[in-house]
XYZ file of C-alpha atoms in Angstrom:
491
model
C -17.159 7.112 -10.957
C -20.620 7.906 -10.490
C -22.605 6.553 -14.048
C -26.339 7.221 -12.951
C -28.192 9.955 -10.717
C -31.157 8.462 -8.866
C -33.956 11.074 -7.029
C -36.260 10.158 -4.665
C -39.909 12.117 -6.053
C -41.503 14.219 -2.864
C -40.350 16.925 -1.735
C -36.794 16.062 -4.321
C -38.280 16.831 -7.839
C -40.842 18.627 -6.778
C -42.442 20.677 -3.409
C -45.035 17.953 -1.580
C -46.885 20.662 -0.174
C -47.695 21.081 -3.781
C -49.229 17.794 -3.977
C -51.248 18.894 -0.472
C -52.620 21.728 -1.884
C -53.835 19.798 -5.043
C -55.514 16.937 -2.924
C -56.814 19.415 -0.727
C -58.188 21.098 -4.012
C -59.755 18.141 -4.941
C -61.305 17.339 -1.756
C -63.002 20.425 -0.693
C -64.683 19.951 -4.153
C -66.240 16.975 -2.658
C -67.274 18.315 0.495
C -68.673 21.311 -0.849
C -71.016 19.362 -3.232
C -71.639 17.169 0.098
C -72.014 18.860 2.697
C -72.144 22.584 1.084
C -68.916 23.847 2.869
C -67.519 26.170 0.650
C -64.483 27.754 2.284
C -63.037 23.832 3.238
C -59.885 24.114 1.216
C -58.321 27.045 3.570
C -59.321 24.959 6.808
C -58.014 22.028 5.454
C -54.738 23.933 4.973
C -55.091 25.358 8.209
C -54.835 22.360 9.915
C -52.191 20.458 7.879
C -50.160 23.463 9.491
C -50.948 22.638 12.899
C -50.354 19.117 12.681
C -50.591 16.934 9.072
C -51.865 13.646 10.770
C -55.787 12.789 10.602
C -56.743 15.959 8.977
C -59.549 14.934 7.152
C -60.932 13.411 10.631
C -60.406 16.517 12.640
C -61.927 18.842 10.003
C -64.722 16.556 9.498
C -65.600 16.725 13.781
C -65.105 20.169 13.919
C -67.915 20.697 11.970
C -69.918 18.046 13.834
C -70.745 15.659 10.948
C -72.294 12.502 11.474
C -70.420 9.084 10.487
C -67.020 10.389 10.460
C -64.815 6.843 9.439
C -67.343 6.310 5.716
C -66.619 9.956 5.104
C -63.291 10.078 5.797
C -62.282 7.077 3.522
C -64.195 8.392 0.654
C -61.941 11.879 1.207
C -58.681 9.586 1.583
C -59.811 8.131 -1.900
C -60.289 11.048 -3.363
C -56.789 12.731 -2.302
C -54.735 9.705 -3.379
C -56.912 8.840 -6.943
C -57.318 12.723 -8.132
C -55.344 14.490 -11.247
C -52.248 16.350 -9.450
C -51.909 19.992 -10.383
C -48.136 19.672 -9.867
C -45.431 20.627 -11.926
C -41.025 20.539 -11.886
C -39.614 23.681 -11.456
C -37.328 25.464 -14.198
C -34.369 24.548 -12.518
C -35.007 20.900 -11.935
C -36.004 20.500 -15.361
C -32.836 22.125 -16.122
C -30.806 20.081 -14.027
C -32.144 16.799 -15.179
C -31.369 18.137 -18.717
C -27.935 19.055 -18.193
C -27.073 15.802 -16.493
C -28.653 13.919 -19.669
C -26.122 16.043 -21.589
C -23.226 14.949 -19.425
C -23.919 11.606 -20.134
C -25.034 10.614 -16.885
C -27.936 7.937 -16.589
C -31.001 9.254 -14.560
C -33.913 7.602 -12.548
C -36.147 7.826 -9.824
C -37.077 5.538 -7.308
C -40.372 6.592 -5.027
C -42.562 5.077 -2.183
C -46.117 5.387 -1.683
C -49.041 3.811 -3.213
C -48.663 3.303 -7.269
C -51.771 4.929 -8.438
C -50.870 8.664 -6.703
C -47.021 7.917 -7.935
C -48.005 7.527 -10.897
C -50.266 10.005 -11.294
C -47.479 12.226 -9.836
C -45.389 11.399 -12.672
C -47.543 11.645 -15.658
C -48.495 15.109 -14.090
C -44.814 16.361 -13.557
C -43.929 14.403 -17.276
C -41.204 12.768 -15.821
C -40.839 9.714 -18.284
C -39.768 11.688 -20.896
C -36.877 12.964 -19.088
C -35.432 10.089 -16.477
C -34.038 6.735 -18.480
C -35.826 4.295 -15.368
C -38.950 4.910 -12.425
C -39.417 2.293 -9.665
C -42.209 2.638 -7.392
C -41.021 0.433 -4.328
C -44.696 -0.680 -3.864
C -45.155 -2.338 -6.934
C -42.083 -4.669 -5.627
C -43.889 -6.180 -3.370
C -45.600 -3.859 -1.082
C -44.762 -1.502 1.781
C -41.774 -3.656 2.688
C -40.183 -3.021 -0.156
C -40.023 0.326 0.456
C -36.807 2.749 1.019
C -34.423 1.737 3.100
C -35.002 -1.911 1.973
C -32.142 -2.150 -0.745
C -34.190 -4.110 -2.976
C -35.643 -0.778 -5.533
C -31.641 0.098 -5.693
C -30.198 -2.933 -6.834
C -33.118 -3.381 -9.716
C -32.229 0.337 -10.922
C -28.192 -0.596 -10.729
C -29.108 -3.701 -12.686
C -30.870 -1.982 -15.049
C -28.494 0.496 -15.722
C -25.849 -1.779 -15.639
C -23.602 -0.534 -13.155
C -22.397 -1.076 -9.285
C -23.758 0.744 -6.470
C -20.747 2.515 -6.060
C -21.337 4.272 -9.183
C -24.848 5.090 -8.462
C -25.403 8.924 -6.402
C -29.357 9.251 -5.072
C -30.528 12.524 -3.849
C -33.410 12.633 -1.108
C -34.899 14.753 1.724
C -35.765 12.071 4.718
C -33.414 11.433 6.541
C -35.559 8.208 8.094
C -35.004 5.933 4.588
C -32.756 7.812 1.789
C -29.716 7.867 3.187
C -29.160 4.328 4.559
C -28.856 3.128 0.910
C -25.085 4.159 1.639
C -24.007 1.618 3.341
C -24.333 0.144 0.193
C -21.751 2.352 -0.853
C -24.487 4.688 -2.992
C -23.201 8.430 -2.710
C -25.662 9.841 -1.211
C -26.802 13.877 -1.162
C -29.697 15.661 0.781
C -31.490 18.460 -0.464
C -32.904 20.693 2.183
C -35.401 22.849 0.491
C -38.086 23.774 3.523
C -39.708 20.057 2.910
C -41.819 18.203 5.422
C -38.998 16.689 6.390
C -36.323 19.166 6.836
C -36.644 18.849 10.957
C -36.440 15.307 11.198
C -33.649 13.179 12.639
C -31.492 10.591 10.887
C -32.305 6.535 11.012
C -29.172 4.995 12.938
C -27.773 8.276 12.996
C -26.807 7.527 9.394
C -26.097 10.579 7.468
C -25.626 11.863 3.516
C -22.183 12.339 2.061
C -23.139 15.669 1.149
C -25.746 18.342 1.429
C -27.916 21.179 -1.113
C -30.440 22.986 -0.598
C -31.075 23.803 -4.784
C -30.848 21.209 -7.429
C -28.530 23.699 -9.073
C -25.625 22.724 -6.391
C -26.295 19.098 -7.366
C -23.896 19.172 -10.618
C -20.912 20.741 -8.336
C -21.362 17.990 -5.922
C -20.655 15.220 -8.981
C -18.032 17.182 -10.128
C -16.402 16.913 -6.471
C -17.510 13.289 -6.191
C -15.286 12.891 -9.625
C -12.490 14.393 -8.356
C -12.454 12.012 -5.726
C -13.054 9.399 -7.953
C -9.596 10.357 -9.853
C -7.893 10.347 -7.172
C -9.440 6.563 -6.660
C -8.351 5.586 -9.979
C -5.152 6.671 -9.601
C -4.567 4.666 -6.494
C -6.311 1.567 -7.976
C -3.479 1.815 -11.090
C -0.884 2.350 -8.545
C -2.117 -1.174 -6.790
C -2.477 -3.028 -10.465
C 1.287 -1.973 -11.048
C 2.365 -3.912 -7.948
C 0.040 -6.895 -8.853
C 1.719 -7.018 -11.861
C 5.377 -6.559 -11.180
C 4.488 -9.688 -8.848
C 3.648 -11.527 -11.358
C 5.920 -10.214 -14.145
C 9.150 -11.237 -11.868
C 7.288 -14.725 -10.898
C 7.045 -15.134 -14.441
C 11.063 -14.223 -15.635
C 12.250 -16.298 -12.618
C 10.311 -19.097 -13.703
C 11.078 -18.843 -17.763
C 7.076 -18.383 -17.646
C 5.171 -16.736 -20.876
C 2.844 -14.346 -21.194
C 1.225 -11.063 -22.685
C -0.762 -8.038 -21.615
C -4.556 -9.133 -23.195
C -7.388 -7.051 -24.217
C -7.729 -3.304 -23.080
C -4.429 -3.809 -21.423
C -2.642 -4.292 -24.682
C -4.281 -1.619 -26.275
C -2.717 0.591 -23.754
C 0.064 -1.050 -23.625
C 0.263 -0.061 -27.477
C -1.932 3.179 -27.838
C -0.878 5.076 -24.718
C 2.626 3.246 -23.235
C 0.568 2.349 -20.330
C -3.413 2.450 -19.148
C -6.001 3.361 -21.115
C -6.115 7.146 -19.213
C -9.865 5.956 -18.159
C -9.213 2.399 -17.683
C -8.717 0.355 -14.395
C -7.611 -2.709 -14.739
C -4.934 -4.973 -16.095
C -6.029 -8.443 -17.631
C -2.883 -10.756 -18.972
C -3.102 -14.158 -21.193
C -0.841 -17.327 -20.749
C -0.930 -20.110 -22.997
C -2.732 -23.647 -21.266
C 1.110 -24.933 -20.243
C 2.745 -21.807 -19.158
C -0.398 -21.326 -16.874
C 0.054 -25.061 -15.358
C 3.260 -23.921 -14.441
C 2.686 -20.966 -13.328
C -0.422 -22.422 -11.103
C 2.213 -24.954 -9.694
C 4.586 -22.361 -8.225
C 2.493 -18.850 -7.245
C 1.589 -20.039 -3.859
C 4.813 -20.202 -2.749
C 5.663 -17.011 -4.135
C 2.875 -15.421 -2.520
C 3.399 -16.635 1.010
C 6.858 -15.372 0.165
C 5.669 -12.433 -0.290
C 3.492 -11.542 2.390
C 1.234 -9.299 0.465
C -0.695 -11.520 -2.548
C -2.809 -14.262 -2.962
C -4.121 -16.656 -5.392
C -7.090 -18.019 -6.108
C -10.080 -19.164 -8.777
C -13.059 -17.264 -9.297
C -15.068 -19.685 -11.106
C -12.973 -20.208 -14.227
C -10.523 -16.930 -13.736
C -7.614 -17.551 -12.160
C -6.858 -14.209 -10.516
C -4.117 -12.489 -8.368
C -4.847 -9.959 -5.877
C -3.815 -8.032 -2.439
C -3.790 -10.726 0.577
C -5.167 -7.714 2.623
C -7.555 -5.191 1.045
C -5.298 -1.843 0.434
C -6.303 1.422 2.124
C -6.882 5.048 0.927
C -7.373 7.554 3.628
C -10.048 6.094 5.662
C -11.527 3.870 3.154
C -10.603 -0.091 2.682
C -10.432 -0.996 -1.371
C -11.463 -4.060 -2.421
C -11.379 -5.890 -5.932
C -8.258 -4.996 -7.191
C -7.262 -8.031 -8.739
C -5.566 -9.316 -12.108
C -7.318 -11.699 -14.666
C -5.468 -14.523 -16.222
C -7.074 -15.216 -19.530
C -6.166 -18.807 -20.945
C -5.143 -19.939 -24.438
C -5.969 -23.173 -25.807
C -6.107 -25.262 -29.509
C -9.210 -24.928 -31.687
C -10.019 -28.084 -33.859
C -9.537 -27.545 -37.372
C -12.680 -28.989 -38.473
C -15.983 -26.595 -38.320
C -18.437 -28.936 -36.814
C -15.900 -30.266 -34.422
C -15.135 -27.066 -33.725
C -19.069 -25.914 -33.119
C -19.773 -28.746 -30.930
C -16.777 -28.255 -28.755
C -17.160 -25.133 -28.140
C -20.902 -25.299 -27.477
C -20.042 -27.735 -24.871
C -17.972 -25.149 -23.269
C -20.595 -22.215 -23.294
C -22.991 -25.028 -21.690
C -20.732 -25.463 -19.251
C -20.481 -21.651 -18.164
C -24.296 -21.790 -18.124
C -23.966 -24.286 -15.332
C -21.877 -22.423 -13.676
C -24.896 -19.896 -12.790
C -25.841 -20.751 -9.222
C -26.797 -17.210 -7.911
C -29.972 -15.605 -9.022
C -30.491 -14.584 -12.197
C -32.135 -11.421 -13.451
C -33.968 -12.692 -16.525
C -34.882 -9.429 -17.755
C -32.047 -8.561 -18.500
C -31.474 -11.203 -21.659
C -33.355 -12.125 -24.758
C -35.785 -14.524 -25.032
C -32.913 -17.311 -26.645
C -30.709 -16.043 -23.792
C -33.054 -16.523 -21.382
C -33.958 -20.441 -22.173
C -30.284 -21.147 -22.490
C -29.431 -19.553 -19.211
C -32.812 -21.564 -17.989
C -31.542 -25.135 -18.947
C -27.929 -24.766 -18.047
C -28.417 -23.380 -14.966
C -30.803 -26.660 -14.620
C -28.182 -28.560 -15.534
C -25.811 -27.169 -13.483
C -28.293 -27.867 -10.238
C -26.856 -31.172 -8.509
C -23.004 -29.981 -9.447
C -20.846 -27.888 -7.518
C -18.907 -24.725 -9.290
C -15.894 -26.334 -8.581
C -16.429 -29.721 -10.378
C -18.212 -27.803 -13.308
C -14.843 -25.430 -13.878
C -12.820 -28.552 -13.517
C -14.857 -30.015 -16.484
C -14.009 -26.595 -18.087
C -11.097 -26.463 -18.066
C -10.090 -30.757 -18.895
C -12.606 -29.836 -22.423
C -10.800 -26.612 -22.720
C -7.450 -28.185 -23.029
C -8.640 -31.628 -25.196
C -6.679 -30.679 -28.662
C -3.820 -28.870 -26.635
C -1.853 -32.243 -27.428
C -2.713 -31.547 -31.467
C -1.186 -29.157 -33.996
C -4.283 -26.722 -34.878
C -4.728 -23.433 -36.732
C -5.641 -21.977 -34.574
C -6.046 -20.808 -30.709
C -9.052 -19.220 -28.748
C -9.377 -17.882 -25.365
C -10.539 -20.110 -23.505
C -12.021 -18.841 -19.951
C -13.326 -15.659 -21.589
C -16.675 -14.358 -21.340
C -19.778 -16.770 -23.360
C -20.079 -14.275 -25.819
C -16.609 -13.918 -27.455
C -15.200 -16.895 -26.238
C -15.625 -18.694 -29.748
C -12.849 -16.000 -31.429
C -9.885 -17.402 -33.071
C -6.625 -16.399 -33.282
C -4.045 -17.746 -35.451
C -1.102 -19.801 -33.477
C 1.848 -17.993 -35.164
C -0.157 -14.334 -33.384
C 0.545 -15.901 -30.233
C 4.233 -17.768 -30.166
C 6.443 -15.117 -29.465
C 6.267 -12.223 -26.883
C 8.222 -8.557 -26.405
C 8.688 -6.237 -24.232
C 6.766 -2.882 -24.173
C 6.938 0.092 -22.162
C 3.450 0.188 -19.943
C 3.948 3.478 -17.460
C 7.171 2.937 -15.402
C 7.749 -0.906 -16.252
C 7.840 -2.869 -18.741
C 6.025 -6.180 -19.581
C 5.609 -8.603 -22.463
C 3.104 -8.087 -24.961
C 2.550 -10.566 -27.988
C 5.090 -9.941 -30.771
C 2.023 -9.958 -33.470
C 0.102 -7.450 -31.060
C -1.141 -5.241 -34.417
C -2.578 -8.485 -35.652
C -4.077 -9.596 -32.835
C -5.687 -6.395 -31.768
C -6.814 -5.203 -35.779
C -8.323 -8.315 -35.976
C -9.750 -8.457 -32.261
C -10.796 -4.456 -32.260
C -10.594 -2.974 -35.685
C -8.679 0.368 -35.571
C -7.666 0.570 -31.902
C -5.397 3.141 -32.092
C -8.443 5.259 -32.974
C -10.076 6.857 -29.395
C -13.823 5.743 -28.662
C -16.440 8.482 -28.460
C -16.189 10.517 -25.188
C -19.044 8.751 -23.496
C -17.327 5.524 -23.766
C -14.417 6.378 -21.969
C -15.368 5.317 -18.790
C -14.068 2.213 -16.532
C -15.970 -0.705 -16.359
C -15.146 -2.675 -13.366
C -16.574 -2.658 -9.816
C -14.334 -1.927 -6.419
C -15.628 -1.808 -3.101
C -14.857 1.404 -1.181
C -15.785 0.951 2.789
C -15.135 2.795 5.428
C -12.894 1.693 7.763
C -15.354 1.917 10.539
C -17.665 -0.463 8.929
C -14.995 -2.929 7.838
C -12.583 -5.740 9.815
C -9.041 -4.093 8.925
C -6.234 -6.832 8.876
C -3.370 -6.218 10.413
């Protein structure tokens, strides 16, 4: 589902010629105080016509002035540093406004040098109406520029999102549209730009085409329709996962629940949350030992599932990546969420489990994006992550998960989750919640849910039978959709 709309700035938002005219505008100023040419702006024109490289230089020789290279770097100056007379047209300000209203998050990410950017954008106004602008330049220089990937995955960072659910709409075909390989949708608008003649980089091409921003909101709404049809398949591959796993689980006298989201549409809607795409389940510490000691063989049995630990998430997914149409699907996997004993005693309990949330930090071995936390956040991250340094993941999770399990031996209160995410990881749940499970209708199937499920969830969710506000009902989890051209395809 696409979350955010990205636009590249010249000749997208807004005619470049426009931009031409106003340098132009600015420059024959010059001239004519300089050299007392008064009709330069039409030549200058004129020429960009013919031919828009060295302009400046063959104006200047046509009219046989005298150190040519000084004068033509003081015009170059003046093009790129003067106040744009620019402005968005009705319907692209119209356009950006109704996909504000539709919930979607907007940005743009430009080249060229920062200065005329951003003088392009204060002229045009466009901070007040995007969420996020990157000027590529500012990254690092030229280098960074489109189709380097670099300006994309900032913006999908920022926004908090994949870039599968990111769309960007350009007009050159020599940088905007290889930021789908990515798997960005990508759309080109052909408006009579400077660049409406030129041929694609790599013969890479945009999933579709406009030549108004008005045709851009149709295109979304087609891109969603595809992305139903997605979802759908994705829940279809989830309910095998799961029937896996259920029958592993009743063969081997093996408990467990639906968790989280999952049991809330288990509950709510007798199967997924409508807009939801996943399916995340919970096993007490010795049910999961079991089951860990038996689902290898069950998947080689099988043929079509595998097991495996993703830091410390035990997950089961699809040994071969499932295809739909000509696309290869990857990440559909199920969670396996781990419940252990909470000490009794509050500042046993506190220093356990801050031992447990420095051990995620040291799990951190990728790069961080700092800017994305608070300050406290930030210096936590900092010195676990140092911590972490001379381990490997997998002796850090194994650490993990022998503190996780320390009062399993002990009669306590209460349980926690135990592999959850650092933030909610410290929420407790009373044992008697968690002893007994049911079974509950979830679409076709059924599969156990926790007997206390209205306890668990009031106290986990408040009123969850209540629906979240429209622009919350959206899935949250990333797939990768490749084409099958681009990808090795088991057989």
């Amino acid at each position: 589902m696409i979350k955010a709309v990205v636009f590249d700035l010249d000749d997208t938002l807004f005619p470049e010629y426009d931009y031409v005219k106003s340098g132009y505008k600015a420059v024959a100023k010059q001239i004519e105080k300089k050299y007392g040419i008064d009709d330069a702006y039409d030549e200058l024109l004129t020429l960009f016509g013919e031919n828009n490289n060295n302009v400046f230089n063959r104006y200047l020789q046509s009219k046989g002035l005298s150190d040519i290279e000084q004068a033509v770097s003081e015009l170059v100056e003046i093009y790129h540093t003067h106040t744009p007379e620019i402005q968005l047209s009705d319907e692209v300000k119209h356009t950006l406004a109704l996909l504000r209203e539709k919930g979607y998050k907007l940005g743009v990410i430009t080249d060229g040098r920062p200065q005329g950017q951003r003088a392009k954008i204060v002229s045009l106004g466009l901070e007040g109406m995007v969420d996020k602008i990157i000027i590529t330049d500012e990254l690092g220089g030229k280098e960074c520029r489109k189709p380097n990937p670099k300006a994309f995955n900032l913006m999908a960072e920022y926004f908090g999102i994949s870039l599968n659910e990111m769309m960007y709409v350009g007009d050159n075909p020599q940088k905007d549209f290889v930021i789908g390989k990515y798997g960005v949708t990508t759309v080109r608008i052909k408006n009579n730009g400077i660049y409406d003649d030129q041929a694609y980089i790599d013969g890479v091409k945009e999933n579709y085409s406009i030549s108004t921003m008005a045709e851009l909101v149709e295109k979304l709404e087609q891109n969603d329709e595809g992305d139903a049809e997605l979802l759908e398949f994705v829940k279809s591959k989830l309910l095998q996962i799961m029937v896996f796993i259920h029958d592993v689980c009743v063969k081997e006298g093996i408990k467990y629940s639906l968790s989280g989201g999952t049991l809330i549409g288990a509950v709510r809607h007798k199967g997924f949350i409508p807009w939801d795409d996943d399916i995340d389940i919970c096993m007490k510490r010795e049910d999961y030992n079991r089951f860990a000691s038996v689902i290898n063989e069950y998947c080689e049995a099988s043929g079509q599932f595998e097991f495996f630990l993703y830091r410390r998430t035990p997950r089961v997914k699809f040994a071969k990546e499932p295809i739909l149409g000509d696309k290869q699907i990857g990440g559909i996997k199920i969670d396996i969420f781990l419940l252990d004993n909470l000490p009794d005693k509050k500042s046993t309990r506190k220093r356990f489990l801050l031992k447990l949330k420095v051990l995620q930090g040291m799990m951190h071995k990728g790069k961080i994006e700092w800017s994305n936390f608070s300050f406290k956040r930030r210096l936590q991250l900092f010195v676990t992550k140092a911590l972490g340094a001379g381990r490997s993941v997998e002796s850090i999770v194994q650490s993990y998960f022998k503190t996780s399990a320390r009062y399993n031996n002990t009669v306590t209160r209460d349980k926690f989750i135990s592999n959850d995410l650092f933030e909610v990881c410290d929420i407790a749940y009373h044992r008697e919640w968690v002893e007994d499970v049911i079974l509950s209708a979830f679409e076709d199937r059924e599969f156990y849910i926790f007997k206390e499920y209205d306890s668990i969830l009031r106290f986990r969710y408040g009123d969850y039978m209540q629906l979240p506000p429209k622009e919350q009902q959206v899935h949250h989890h990333d797939f990768t959709v490749t084409p099958i051209e681009n990808c090795e395809v088991q057989n």
